[in-house]
mmCIF file of C-alpha atoms in Angstrom:
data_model
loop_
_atom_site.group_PDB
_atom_site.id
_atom_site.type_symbol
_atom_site.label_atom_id
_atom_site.label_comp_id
_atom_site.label_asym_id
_atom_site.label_seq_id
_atom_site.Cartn_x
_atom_site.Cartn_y
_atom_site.Cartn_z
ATOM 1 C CA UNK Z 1 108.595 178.751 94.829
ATOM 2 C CA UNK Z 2 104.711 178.333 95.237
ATOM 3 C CA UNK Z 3 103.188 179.625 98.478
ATOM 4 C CA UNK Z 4 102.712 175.752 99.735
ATOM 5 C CA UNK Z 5 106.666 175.550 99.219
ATOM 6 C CA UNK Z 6 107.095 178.797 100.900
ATOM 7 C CA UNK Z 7 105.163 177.545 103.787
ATOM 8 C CA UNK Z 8 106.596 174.019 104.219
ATOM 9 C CA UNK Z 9 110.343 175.560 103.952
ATOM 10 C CA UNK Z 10 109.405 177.985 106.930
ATOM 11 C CA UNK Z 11 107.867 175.364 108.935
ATOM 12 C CA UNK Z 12 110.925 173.593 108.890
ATOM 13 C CA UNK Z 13 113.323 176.194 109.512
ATOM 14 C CA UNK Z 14 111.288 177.086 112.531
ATOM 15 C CA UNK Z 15 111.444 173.608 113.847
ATOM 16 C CA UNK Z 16 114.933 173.882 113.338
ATOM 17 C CA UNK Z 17 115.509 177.239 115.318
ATOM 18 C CA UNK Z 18 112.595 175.704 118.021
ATOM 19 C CA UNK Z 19 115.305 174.332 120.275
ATOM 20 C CA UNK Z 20 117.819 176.981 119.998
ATOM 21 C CA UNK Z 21 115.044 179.309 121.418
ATOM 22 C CA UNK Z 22 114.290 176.346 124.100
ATOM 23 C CA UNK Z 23 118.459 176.369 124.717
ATOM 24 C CA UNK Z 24 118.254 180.139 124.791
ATOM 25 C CA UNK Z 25 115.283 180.014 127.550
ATOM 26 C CA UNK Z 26 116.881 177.626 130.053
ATOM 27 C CA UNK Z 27 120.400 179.416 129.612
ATOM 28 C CA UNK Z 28 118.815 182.671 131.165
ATOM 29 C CA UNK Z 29 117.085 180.605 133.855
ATOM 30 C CA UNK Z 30 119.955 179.115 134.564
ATOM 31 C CA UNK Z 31 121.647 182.891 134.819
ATOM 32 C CA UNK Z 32 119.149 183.886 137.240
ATOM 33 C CA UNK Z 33 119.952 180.839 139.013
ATOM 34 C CA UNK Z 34 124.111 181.558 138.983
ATOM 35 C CA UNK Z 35 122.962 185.060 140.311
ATOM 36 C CA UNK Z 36 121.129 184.157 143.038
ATOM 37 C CA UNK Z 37 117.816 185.306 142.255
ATOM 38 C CA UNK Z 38 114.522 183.921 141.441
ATOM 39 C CA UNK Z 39 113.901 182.136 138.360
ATOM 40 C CA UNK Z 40 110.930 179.914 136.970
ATOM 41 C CA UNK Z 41 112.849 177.007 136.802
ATOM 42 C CA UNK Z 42 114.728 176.375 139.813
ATOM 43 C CA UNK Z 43 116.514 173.529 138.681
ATOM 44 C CA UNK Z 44 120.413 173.686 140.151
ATOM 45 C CA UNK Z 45 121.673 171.324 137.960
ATOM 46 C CA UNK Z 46 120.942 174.012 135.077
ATOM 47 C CA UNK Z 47 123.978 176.086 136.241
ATOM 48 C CA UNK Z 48 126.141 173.751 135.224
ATOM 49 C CA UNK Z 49 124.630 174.079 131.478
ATOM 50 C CA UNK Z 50 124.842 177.309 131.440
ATOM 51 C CA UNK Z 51 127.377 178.247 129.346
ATOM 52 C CA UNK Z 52 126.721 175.526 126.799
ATOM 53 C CA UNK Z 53 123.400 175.611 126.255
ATOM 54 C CA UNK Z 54 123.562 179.706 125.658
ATOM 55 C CA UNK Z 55 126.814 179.306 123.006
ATOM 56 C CA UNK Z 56 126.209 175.530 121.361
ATOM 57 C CA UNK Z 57 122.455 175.398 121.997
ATOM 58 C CA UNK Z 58 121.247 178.810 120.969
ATOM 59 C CA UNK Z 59 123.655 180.651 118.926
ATOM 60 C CA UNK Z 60 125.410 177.617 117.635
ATOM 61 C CA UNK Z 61 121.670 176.441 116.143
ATOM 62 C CA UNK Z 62 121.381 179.569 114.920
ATOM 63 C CA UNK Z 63 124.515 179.925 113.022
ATOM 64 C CA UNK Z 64 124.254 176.599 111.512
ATOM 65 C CA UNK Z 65 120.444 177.229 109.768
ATOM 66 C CA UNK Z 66 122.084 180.515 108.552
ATOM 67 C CA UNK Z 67 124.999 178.010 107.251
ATOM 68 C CA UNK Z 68 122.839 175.684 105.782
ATOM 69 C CA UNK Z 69 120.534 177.866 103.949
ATOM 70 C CA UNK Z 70 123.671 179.170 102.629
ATOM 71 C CA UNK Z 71 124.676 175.589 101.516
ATOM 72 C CA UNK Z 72 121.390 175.382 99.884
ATOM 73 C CA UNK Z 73 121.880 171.300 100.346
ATOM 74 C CA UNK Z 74 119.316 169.233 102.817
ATOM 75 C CA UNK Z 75 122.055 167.286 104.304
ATOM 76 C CA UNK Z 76 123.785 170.578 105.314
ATOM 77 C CA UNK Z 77 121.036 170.910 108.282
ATOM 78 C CA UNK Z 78 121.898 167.876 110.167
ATOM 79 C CA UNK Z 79 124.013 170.326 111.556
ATOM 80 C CA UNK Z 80 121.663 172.134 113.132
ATOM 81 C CA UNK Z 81 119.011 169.234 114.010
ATOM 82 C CA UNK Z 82 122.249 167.904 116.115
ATOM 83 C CA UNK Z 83 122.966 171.174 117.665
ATOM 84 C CA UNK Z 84 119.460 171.882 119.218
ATOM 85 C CA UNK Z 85 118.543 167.686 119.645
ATOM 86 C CA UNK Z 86 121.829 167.872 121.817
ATOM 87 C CA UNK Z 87 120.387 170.917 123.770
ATOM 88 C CA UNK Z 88 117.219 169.360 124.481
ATOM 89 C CA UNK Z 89 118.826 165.895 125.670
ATOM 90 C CA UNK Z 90 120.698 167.951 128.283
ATOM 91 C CA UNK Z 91 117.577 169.449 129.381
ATOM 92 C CA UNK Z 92 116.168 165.821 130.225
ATOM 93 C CA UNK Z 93 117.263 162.650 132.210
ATOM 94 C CA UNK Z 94 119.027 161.312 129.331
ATOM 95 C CA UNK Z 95 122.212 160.992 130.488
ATOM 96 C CA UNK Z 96 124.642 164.386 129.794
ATOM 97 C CA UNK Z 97 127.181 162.715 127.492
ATOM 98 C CA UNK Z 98 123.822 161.680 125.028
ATOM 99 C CA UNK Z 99 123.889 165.589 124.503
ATOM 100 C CA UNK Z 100 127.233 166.288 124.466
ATOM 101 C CA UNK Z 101 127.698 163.481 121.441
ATOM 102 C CA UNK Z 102 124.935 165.333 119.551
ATOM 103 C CA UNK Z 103 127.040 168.426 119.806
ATOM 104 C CA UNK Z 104 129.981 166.816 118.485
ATOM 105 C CA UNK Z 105 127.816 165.528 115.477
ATOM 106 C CA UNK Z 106 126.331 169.268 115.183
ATOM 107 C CA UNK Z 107 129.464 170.670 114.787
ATOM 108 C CA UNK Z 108 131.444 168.299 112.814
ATOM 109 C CA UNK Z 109 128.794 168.877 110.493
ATOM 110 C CA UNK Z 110 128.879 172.196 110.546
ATOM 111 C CA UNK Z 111 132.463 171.991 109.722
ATOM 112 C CA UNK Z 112 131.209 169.659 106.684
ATOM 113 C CA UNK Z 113 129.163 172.869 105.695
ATOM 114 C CA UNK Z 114 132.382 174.947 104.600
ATOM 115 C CA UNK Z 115 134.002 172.347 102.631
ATOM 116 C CA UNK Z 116 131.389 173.053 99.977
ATOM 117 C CA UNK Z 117 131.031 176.232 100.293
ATOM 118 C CA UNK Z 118 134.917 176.955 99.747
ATOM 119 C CA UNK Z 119 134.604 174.862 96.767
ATOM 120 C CA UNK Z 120 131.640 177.441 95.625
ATOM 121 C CA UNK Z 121 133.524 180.335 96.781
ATOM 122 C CA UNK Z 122 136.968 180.134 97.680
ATOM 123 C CA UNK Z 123 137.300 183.362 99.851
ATOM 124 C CA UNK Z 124 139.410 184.021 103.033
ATOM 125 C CA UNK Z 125 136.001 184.722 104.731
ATOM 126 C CA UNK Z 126 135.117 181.315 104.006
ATOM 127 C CA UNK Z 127 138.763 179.957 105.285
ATOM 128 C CA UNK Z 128 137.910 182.389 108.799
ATOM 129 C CA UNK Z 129 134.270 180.822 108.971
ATOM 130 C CA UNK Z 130 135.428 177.180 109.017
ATOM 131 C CA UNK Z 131 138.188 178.024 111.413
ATOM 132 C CA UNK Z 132 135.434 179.123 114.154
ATOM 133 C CA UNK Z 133 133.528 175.867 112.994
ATOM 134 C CA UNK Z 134 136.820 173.692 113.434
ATOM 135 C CA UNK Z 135 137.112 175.629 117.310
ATOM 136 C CA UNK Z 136 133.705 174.656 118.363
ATOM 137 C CA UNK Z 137 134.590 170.867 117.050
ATOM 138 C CA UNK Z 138 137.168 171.054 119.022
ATOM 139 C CA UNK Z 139 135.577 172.356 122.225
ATOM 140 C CA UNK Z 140 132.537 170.326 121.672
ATOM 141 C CA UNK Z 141 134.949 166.901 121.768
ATOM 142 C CA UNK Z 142 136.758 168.184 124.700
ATOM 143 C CA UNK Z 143 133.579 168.832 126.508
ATOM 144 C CA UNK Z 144 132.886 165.185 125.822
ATOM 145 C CA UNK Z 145 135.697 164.232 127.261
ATOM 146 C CA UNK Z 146 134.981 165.776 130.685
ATOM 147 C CA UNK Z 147 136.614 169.060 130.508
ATOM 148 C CA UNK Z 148 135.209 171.661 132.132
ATOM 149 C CA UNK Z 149 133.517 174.573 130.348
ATOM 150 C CA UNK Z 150 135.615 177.472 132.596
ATOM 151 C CA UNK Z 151 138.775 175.335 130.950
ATOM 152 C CA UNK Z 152 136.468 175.360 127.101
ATOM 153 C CA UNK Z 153 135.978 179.098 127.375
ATOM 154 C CA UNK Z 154 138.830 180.476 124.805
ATOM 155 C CA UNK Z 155 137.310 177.753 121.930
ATOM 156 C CA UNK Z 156 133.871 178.599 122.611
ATOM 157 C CA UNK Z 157 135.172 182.092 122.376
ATOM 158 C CA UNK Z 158 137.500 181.514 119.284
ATOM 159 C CA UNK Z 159 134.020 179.738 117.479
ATOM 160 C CA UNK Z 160 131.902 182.978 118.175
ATOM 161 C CA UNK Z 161 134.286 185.718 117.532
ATOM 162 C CA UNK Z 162 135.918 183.967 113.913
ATOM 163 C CA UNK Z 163 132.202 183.150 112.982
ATOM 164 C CA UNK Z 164 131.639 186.303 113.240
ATOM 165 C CA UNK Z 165 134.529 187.812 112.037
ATOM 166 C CA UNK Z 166 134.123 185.879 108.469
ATOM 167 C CA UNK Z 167 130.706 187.007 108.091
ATOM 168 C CA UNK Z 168 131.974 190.584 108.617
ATOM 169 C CA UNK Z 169 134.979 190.286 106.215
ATOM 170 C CA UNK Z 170 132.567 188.502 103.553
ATOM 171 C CA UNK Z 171 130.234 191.729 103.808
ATOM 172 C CA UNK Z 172 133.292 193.916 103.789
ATOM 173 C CA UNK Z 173 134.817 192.357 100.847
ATOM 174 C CA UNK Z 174 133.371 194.522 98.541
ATOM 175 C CA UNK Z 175 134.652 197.562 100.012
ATOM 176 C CA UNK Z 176 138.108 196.203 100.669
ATOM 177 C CA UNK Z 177 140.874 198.128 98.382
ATOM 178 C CA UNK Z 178 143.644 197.570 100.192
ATOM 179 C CA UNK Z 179 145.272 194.729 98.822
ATOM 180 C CA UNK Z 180 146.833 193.874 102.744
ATOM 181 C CA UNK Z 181 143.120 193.109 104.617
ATOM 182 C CA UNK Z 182 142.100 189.925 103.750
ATOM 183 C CA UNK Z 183 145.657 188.691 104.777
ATOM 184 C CA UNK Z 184 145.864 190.617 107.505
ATOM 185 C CA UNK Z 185 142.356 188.916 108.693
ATOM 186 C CA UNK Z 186 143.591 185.456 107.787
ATOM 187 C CA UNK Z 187 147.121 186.155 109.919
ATOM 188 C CA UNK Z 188 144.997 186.834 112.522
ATOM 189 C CA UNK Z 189 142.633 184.009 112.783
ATOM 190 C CA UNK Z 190 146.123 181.965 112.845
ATOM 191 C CA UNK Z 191 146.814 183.949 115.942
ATOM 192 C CA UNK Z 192 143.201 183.153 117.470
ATOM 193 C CA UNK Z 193 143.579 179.866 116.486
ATOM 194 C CA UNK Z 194 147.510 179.010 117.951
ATOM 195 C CA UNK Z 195 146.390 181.442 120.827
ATOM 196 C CA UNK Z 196 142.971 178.987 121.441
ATOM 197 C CA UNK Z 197 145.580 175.709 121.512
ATOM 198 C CA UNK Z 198 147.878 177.128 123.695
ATOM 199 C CA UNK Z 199 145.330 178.405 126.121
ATOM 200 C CA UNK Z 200 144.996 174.728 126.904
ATOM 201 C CA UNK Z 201 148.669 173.580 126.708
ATOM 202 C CA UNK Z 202 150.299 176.148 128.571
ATOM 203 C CA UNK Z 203 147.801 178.771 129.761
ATOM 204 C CA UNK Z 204 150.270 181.592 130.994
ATOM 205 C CA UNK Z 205 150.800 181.844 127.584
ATOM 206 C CA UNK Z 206 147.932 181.182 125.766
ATOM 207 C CA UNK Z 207 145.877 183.618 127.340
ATOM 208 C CA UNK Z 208 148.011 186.776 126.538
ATOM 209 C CA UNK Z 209 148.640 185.688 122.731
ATOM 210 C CA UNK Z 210 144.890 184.528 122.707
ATOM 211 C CA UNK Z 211 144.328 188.251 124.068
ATOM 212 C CA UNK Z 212 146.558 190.302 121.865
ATOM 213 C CA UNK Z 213 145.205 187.993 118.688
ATOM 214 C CA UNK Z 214 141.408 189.314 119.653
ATOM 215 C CA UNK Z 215 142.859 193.102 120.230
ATOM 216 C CA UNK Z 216 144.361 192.813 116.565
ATOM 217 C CA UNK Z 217 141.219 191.201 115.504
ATOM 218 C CA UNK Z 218 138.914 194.499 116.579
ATOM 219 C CA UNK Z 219 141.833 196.690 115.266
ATOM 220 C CA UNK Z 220 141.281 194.894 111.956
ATOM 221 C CA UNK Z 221 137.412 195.563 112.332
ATOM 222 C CA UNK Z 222 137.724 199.508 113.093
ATOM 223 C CA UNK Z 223 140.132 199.442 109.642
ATOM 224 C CA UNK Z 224 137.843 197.823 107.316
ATOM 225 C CA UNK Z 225 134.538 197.263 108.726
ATOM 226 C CA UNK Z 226 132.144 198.955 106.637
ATOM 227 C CA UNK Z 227 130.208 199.771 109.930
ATOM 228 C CA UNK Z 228 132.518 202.551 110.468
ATOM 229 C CA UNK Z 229 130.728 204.209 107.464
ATOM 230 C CA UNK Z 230 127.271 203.100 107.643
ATOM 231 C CA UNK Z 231 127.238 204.310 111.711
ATOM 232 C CA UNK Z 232 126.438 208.118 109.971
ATOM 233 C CA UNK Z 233 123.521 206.905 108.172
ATOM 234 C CA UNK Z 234 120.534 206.442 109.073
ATOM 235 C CA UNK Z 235 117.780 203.893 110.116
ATOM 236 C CA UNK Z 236 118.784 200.355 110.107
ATOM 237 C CA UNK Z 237 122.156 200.910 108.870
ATOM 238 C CA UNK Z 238 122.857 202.997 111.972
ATOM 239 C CA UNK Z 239 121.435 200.951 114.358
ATOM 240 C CA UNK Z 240 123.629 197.740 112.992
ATOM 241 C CA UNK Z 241 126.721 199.891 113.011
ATOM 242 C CA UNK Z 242 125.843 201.204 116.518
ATOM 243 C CA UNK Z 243 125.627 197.425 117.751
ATOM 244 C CA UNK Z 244 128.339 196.361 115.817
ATOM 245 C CA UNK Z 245 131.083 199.269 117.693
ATOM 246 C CA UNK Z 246 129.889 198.755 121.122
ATOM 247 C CA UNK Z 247 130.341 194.931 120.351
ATOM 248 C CA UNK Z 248 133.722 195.585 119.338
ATOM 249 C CA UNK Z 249 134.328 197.632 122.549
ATOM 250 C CA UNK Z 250 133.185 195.003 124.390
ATOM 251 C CA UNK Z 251 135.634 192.517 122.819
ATOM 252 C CA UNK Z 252 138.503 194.669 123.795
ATOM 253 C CA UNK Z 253 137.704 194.327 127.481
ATOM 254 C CA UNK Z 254 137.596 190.686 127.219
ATOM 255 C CA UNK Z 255 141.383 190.950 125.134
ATOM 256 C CA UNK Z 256 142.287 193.226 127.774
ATOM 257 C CA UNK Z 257 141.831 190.971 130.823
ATOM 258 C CA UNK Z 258 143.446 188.022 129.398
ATOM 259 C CA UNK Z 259 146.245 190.165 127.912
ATOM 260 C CA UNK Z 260 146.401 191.450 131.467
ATOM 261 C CA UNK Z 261 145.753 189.203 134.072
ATOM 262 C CA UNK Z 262 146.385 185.463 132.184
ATOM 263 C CA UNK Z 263 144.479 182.621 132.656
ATOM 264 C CA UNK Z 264 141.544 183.603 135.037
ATOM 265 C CA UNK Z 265 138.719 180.670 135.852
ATOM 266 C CA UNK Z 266 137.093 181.727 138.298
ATOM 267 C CA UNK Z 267 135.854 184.791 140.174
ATOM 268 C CA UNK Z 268 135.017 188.616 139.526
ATOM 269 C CA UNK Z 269 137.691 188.672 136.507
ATOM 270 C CA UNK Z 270 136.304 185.566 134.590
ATOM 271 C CA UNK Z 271 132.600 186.848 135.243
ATOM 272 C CA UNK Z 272 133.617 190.059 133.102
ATOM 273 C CA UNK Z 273 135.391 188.384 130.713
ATOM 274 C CA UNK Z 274 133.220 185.734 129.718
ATOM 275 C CA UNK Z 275 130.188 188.376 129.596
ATOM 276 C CA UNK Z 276 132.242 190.786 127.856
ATOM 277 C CA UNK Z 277 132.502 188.614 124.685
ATOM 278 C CA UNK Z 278 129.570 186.652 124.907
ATOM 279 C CA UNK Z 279 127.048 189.379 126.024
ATOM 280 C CA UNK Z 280 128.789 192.536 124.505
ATOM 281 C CA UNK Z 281 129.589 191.087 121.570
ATOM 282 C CA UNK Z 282 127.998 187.888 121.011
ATOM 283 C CA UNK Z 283 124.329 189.159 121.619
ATOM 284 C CA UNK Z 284 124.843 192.807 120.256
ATOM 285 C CA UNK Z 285 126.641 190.984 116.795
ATOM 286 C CA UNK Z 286 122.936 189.396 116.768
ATOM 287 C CA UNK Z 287 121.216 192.321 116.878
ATOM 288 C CA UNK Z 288 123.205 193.768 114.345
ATOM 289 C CA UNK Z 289 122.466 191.092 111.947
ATOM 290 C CA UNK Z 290 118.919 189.793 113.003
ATOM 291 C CA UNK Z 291 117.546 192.353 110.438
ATOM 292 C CA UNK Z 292 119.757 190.846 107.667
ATOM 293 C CA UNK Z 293 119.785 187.099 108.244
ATOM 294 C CA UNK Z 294 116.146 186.015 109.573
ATOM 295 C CA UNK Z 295 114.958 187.301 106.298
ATOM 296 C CA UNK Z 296 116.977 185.373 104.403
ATOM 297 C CA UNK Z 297 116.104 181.831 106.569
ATOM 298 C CA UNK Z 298 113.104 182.068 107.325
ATOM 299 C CA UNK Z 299 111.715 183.839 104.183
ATOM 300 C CA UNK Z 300 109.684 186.344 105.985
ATOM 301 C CA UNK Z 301 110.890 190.224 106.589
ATOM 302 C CA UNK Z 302 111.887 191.383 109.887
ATOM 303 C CA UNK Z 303 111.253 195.419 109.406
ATOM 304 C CA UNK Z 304 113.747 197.792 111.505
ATOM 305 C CA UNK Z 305 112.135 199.687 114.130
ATOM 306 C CA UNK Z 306 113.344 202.321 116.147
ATOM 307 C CA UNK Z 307 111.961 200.480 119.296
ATOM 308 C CA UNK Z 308 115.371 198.373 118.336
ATOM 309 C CA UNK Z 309 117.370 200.606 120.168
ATOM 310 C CA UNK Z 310 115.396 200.101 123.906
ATOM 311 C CA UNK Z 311 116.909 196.398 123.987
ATOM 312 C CA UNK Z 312 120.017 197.560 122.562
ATOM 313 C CA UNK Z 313 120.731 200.211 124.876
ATOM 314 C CA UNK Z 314 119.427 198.300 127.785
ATOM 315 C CA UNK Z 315 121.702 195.214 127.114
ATOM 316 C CA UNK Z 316 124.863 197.955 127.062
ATOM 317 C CA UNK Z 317 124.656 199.815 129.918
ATOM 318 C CA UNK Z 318 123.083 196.349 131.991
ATOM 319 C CA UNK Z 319 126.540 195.319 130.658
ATOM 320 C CA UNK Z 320 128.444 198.151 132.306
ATOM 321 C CA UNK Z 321 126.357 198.035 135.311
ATOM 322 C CA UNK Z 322 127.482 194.340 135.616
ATOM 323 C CA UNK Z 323 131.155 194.637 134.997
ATOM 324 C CA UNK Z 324 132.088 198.135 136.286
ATOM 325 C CA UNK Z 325 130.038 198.366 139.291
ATOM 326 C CA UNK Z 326 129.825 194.684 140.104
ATOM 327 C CA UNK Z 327 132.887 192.958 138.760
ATOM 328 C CA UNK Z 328 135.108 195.525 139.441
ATOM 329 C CA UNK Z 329 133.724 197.108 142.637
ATOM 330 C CA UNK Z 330 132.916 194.176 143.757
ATOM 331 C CA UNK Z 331 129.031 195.071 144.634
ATOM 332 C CA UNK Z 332 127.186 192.419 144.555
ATOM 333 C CA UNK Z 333 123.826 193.944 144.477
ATOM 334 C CA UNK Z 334 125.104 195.753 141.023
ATOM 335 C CA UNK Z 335 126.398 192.728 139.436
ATOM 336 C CA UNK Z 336 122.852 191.075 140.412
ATOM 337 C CA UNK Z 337 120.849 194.076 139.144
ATOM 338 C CA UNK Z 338 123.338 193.992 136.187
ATOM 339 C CA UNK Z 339 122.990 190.583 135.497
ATOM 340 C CA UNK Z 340 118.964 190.324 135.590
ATOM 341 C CA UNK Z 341 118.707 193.202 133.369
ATOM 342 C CA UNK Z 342 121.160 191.685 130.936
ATOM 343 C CA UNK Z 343 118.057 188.806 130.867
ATOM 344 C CA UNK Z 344 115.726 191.309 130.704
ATOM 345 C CA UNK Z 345 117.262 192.609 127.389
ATOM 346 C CA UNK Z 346 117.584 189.931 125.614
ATOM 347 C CA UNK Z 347 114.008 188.945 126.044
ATOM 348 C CA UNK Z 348 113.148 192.061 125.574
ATOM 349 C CA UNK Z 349 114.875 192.417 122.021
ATOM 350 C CA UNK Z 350 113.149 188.781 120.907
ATOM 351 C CA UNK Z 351 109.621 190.780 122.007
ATOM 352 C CA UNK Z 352 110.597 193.711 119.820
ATOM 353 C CA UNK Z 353 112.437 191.490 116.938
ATOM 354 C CA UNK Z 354 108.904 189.086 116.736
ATOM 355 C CA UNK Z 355 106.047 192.173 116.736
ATOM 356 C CA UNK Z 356 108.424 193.060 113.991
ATOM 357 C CA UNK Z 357 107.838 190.255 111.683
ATOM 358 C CA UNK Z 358 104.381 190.060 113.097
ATOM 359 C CA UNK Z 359 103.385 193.362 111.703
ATOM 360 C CA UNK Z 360 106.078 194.061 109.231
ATOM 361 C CA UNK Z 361 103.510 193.459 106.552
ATOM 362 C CA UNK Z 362 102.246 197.183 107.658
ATOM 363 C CA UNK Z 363 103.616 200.591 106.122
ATOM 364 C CA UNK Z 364 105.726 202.253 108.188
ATOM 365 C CA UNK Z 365 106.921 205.509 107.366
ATOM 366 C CA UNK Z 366 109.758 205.672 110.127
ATOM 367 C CA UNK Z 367 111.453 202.348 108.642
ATOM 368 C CA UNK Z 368 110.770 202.779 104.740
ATOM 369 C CA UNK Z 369 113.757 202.403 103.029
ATOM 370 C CA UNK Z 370 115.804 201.362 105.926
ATOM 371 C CA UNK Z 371 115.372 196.858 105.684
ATOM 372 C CA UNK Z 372 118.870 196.805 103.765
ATOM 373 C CA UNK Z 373 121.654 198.166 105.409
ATOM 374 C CA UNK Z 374 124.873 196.151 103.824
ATOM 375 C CA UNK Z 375 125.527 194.491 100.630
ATOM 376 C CA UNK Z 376 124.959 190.995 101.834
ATOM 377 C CA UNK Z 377 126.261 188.158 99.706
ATOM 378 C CA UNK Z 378 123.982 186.137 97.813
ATOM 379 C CA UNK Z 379 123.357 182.795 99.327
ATOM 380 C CA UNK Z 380 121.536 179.921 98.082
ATOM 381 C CA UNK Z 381 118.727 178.476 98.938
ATOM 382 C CA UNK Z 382 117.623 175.284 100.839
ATOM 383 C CA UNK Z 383 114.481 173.459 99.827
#
């Protein structure tokens, strides 16, 4: 590809990635806001967004460039054009269900993405992708239809964590020689996938299965995961393994609590089990993996650096802070303080992650030979 190429296709996959930054912004104003604590925007009817605009607006975007670079075909990034338009409509006057249609669209055609790509590679990690896409259809419809996200959270959930869990299986698939894992890791999706229905349909129920199906789930990580290897290297490879096993840690509390305690909505429970997945694991998953996929969409390195770590750590034990001291002690100055430093790391990993690719171009001799950590699939790419 000439350097004009280069250029056009990086413009575009910015603009594409623009509004899941803009989603990302407004959900952690609208955190501060749920908190009780200043924020720049103090818009109340943000709060309600919250939860949407952080998992369909801003990871959801960014999950469906990665997916459509993958696809390699133009059509393929309607999915993500949907995803962040929908994010920005809810950000406006334009009436809420204007946004919520566009999210529907986004991931429907997200869901569109797989069929292709299982016809290019018919692997189980492509069958545990789609699942996570079919979730987030789901949720996205229901969310349409007026139900409430504290209701939405297990498919929200259920899109994240199988996303995820197909990337890691496709990654791990090389390593795999026992003959049971990739069946194993398909049984289980099953389970997240019944356990996601019935969450809905009878919730005393659906909440323990849902629970014991995401406790299997990390048990199936900790088995195979080639993280459990790379976490005694060095360099990048260390610090994606170290964010990968506190994610999975993190994932367990969230299994734990609904294994536990059922169906919980509201209150100091649902606060640490919604941040649990979505914070623990969610965020530190993209940590892990910013290293590995930004290069790959946006054509443009993104060097390891030790300063990596700061936001990692930070996010962790603002995590803890949050759950054990606030949550469970019910203090609210801790789950405050947790909370707002929780903000603080994420924007304090997209400082680190951007002076990164801004001087990446520079010798370094701390992060030579550390930009590849895992075997990563090749992927086509999009024009």
């Amino acid at each position: 590809m000439s350097s004009d190429g280069l250029q056009a296709t990086r413009r575009v996959r910015l603009l594409l990635l623009a509004p899941g930054g803009v989603a990302l912004l407004a959900g952690l104003d609208a955190a501060l806001l749920l908190l009780g604590v200043g924020a720049p925007v103090r818009d109340l009817s943000l709060t309600s967004l919250h939860g949407v605009l952080m998992v369909l607006g801003f990871v959801g975007t960014v999950v469906s460039v990665e997916r459509a670079v993958a696809l390699g075909r133009t059509w393929g990034f309607l999915a993500p054009a949907a995803l962040g338009g929908g994010a920005i409509l809810l950000l406006t006057p334009a009436p809420r269900d204007v946004g919520a249609v566009l999210f529907v669209v986004g991931t429907a055609a997200l869901v569109a993405v797989y069929l292709p790509l299982w016809r290019r590679n018919a692997q189980p990690a492509v069958l545990v992708q789609a699942a996570g896409g079919v979730l987030a259809l789901g949720g996205t419809g229901l969310w349409l239809g007026g139900v409430d996200v504290p209701w939405l959270l297990p498919w929200l959930v259920g899109f994240l964590v199988l996303t995820i869990a197909g990337e890691r299986l496709e990654l791990a698939h090389v390593a795999l020689t026992d003959p049971r894992a990739q069946p194993y890791a398909l049984g289980i999706a099953g389970a997240v996938i019944l356990g996601t229905l019935a969450t809905l349909l009878w919730p005393q129920v659906g909440y323990p299965l849902l629970g014991l199906a995401l406790a299997a789930l990390v048990a199936w990580l900790l088995r195979y995961d080639i993280a459990m290897k790379t976490v005694r290297a060095s360099g990048l490879p260390r610090f994606s393994a170290a964010c990968l096993l506190a994610g999975y840690a993190w994932l367990t509390v969230t299994a734990l609590i609904w294994v536990v305690a059922g169906p919980v909505r509201s209150g100091p429970l649902y606060d640490a089990s919604v941040h649990a997945v979505l914070l623990g694991f969610v965020i530190s998953m993209i940590m892990a993996h910013a290293p590995i996929i930004f290069p790959a969409v946006l054509r443009r390195p993104l060097p390891y650096r030790p300063a990596m770590y700061a936001p990692a750590i930070l996010l962790h034990a603002s995590l803890a802070l949050r759950i054990i001291g606030g949550d469970a002690r019910g203090v609210d100055a801790l789950l405050q303080w947790g909370g707002v430093l929780n903000v603080a790391a994420l924007l304090a990993f997209v400082v680190v992650a951007a002076g990164s690719v801004l001087f990446g171009s520079r010798p370094d001799r701390r992060t030579k030979g550390t930009s590849a950590p895992e075997p990563v699939p090749q992927k086509a790419e999009a024009p």
